Short mmCIF file of C-alpha atoms in Angstrom, two decimals:
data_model
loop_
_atom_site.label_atom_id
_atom_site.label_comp_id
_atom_site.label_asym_id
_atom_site.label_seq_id
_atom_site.Cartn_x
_atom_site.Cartn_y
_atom_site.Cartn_z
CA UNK B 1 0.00 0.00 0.00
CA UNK B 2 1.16 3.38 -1.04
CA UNK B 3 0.68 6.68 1.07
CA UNK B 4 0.57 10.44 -0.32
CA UNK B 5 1.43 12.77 1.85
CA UNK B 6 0.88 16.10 0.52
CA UNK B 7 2.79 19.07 2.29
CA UNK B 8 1.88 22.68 1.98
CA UNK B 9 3.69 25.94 3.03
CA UNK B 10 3.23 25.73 6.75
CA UNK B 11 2.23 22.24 7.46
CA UNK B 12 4.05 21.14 10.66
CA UNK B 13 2.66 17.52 10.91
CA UNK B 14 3.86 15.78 7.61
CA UNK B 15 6.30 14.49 9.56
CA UNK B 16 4.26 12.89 11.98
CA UNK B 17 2.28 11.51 9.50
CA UNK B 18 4.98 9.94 7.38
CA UNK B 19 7.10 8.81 10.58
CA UNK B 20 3.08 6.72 11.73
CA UNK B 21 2.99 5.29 8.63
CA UNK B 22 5.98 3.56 8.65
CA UNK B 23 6.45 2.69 12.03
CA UNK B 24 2.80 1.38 11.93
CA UNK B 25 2.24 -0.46 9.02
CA UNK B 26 5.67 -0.92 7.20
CA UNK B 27 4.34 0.47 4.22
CA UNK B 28 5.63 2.74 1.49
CA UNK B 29 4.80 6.53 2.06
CA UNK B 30 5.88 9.65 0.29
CA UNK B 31 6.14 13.43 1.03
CA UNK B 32 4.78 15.50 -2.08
CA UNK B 33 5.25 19.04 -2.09
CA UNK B 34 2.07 20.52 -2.73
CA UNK B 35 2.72 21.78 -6.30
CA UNK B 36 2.60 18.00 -7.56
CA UNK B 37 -0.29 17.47 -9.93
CA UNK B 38 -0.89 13.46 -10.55
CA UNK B 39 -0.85 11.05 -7.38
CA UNK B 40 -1.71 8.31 -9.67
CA UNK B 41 0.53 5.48 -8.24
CA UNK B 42 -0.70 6.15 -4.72
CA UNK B 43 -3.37 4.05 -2.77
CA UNK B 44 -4.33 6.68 0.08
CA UNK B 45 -3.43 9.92 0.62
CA UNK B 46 -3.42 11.58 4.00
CA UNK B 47 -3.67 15.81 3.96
CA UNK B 48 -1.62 16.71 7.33
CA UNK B 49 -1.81 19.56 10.07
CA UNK B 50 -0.40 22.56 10.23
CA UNK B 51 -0.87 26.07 9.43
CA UNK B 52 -1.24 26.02 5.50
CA UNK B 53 -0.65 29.66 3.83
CA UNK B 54 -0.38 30.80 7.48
CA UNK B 55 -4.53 30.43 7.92
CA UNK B 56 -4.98 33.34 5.55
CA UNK B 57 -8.72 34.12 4.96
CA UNK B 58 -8.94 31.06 6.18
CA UNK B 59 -8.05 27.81 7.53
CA UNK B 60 -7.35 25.79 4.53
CA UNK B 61 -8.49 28.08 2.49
CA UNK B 62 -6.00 28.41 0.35
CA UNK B 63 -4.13 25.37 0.15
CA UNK B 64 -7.42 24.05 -1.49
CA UNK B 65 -6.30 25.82 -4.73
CA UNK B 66 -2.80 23.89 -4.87
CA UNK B 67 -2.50 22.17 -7.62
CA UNK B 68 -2.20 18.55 -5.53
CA UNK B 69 -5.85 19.30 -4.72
CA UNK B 70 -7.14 18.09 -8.16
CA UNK B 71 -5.63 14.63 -7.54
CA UNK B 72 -6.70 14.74 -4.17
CA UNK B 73 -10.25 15.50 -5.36
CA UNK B 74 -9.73 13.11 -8.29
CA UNK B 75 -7.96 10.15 -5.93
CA UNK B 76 -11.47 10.79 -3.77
CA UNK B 77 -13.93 10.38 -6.33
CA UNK B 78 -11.79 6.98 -7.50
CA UNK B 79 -12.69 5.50 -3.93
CA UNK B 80 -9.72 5.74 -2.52
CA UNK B 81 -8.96 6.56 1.16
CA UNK B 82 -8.04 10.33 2.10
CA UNK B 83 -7.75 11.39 5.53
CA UNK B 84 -7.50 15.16 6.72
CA UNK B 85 -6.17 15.63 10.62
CA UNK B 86 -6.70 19.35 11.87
CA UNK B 87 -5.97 21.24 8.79
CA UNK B 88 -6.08 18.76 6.55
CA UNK B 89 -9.55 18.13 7.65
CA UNK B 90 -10.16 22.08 6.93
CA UNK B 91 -8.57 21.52 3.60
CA UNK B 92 -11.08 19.22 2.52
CA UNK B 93 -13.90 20.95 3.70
CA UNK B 94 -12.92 23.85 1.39
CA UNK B 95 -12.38 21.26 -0.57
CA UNK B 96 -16.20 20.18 -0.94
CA UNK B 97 -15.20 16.42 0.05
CA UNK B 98 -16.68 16.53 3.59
CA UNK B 99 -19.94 18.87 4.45
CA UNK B 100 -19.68 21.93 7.35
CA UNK B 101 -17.05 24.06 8.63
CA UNK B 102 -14.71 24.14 11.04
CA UNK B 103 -15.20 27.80 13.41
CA UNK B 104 -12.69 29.21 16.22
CA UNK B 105 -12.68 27.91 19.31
CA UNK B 106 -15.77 28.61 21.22
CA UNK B 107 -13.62 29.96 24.26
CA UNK B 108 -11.36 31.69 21.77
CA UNK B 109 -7.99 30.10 22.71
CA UNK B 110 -5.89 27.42 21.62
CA UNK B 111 -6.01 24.34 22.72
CA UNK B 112 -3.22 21.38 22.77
CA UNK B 113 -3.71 18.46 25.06
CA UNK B 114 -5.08 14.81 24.92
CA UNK B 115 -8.97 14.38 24.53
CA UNK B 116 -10.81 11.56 24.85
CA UNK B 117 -13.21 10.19 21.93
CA UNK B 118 -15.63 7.56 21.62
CA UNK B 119 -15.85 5.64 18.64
CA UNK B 120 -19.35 6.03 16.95
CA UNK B 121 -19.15 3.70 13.99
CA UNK B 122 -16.94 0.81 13.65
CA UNK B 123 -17.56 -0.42 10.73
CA UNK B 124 -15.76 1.68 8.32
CA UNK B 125 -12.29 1.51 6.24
CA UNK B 126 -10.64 4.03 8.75
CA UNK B 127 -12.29 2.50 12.49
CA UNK B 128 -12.60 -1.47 11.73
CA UNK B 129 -9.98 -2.40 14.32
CA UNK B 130 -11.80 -0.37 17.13
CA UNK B 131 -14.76 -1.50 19.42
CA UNK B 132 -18.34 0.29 18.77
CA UNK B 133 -18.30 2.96 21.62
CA UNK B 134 -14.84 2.11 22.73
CA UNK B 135 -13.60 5.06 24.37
CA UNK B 136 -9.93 6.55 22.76
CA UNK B 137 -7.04 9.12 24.17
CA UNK B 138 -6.14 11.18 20.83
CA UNK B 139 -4.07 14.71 21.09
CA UNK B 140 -5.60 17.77 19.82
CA UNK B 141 -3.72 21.24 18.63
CA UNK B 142 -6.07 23.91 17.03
CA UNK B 143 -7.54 27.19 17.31
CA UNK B 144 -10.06 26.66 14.95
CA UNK B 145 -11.66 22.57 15.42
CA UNK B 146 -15.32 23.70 16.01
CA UNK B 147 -17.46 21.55 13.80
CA UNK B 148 -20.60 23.28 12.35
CA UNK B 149 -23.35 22.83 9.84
CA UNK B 150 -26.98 23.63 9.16
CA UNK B 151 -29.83 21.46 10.61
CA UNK B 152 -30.51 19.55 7.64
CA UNK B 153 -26.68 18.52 7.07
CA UNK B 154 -26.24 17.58 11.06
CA UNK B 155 -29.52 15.35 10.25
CA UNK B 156 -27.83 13.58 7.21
CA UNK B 157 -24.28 12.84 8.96
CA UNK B 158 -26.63 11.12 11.90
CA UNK B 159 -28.68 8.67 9.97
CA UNK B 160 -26.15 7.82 7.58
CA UNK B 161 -23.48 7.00 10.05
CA UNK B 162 -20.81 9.36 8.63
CA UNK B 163 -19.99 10.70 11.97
CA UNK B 164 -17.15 8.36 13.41
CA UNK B 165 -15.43 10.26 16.54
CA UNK B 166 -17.00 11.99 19.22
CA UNK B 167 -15.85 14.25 22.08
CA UNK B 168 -16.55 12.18 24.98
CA UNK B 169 -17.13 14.22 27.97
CA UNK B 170 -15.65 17.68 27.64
CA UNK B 171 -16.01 19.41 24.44
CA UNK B 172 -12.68 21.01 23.84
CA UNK B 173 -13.86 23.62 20.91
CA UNK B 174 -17.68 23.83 20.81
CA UNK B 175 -18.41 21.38 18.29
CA UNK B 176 -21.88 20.72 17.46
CA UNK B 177 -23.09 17.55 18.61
CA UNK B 178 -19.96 16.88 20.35
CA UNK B 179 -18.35 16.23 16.52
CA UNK B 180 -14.46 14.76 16.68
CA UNK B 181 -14.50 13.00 13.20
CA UNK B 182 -16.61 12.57 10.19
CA UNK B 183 -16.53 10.87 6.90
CA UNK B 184 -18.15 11.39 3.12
CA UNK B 185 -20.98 9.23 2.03
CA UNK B 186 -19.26 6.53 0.39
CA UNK B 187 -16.80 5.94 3.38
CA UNK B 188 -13.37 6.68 2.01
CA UNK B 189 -12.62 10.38 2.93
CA UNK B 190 -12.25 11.20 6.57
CA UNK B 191 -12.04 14.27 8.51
CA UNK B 192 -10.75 14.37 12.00
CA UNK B 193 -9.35 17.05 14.04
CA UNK B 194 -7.60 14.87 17.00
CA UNK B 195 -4.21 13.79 15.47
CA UNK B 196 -4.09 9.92 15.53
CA UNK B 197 -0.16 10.42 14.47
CA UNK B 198 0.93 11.58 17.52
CA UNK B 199 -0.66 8.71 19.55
CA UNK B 200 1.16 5.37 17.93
CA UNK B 201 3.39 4.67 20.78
CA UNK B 202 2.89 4.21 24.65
CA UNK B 203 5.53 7.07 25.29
CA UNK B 204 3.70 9.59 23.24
CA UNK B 205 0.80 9.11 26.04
CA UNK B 206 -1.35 6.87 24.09
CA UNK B 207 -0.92 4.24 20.96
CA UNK B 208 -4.93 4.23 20.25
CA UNK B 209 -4.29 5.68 17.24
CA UNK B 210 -2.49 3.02 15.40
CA UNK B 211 -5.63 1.40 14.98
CA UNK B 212 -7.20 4.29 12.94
CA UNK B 213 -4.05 3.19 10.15
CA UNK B 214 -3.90 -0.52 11.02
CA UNK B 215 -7.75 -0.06 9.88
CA UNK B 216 -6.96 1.77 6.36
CA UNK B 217 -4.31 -1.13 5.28
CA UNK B 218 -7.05 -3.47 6.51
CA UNK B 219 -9.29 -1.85 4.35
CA UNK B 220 -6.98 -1.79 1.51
CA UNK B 221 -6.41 -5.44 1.55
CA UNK B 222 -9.81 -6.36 1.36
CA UNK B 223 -10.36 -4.05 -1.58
CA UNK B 224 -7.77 -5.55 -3.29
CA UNK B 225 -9.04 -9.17 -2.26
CA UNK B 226 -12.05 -8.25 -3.93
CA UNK B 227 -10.72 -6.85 -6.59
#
């Protein structure tokens, strides 16, 4: 299995990312600067955090006009698996891949500590190796992590399952609904703004999130199984 790792003026957690993958899973992953235009030979891509463009306008909002985007969008529609942690997952919101918006802080600061989440759906390519309702330890970093959306939106992620992480107990930014995590409708694009990559060893203060890429090569090899 191949990894994209896309990396944008300002991202500070492509690192992390790359560093997971391969102490994880043992599988090939790539840093590509964020001018690249065809991630063809890739089987998942994963958009990191950081501060792309420096958070002008807005969060994400202008990496989603680098050229990688296309593929990303393109590598999306395809079915295969993209992940966005903190501003990745603002990245593909601006994106259009995942529905709402991701607002300041309610209390206005930053925040950077561990959170706990509960898992809310199980059966998906990025939470298979979790428990239904298992509660996690994942680190968060943002100033701006406060899911929103409109009535009708909140209604759809609910009944269809997309929303796969939620704050358990205290709600660190103000999300509606207590929101950690959510994915598109067909299952293979997932937004998150805990960062699983910085919880894959006991040291780090938690491994639960070597589960979340355990679960995407998982994924991957039943895909190809059935292919």
């Amino acid at each position: 299995m191949r990894f994209a790792v896309p990396i944008f003026p300002g991202s500070n957690c492509d690192w992390d990312c790359i560093n997971g993958v391969e102490d994880v899973l043992g599988e090939e992953v790539q840093p590509v600067w964020h001018q690249t235009s065809n991630l063809d030979g890739f089987d998942a891509v994963i958009l990191p955090g950081g501060f792309s463009y420096g958070d002008y306008l807005r969060a994400g909002a202008l990496a989603r006009y680098s050229p990688v985007m296309e593929s990303v969008v393109n590598a999306a529609n395809e079915g295969k698996l993209v992940i966005g942690i903190c501003n990745g997952f603002q990245i593909l919101q601006e994106a259009g891949l995942l529905p709402g918006a991701l607002m300041q802080n309610d209390h206005l600061q930053f925040r950077c500590d561990f959170t706990t989440l509960r898992v809310e759906n199980n059966q998906t390519s990025f939470t298979n190796q979790y428990k239904l309702g298992e509660t996690i330890e994942i680190p968060i970093a943002h100033g701006q992590g406060n899911f929103t959306c409109d009535p009708s939106t909140l209604k759809e992620l609910q009944a269809n399952n997309q929303i796969l992480f939620r704050y358990a107990g205290t709600n660190p930014n103000g999300s509606l609904d207590q929101i950690a995590g959510i994915m598109n409708r067909n299952g293979n694009v997932l937004g998150m703004m805990p960062h699983p990559e910085r919880a894959i060893v006991d040291w780090m203060g938690s491994a639960d999130g070597t589960r979340l890429f355990t679960s995407m090569l998982q994924a991957w090899k039943e895909n190809q199984g059935a292919a």
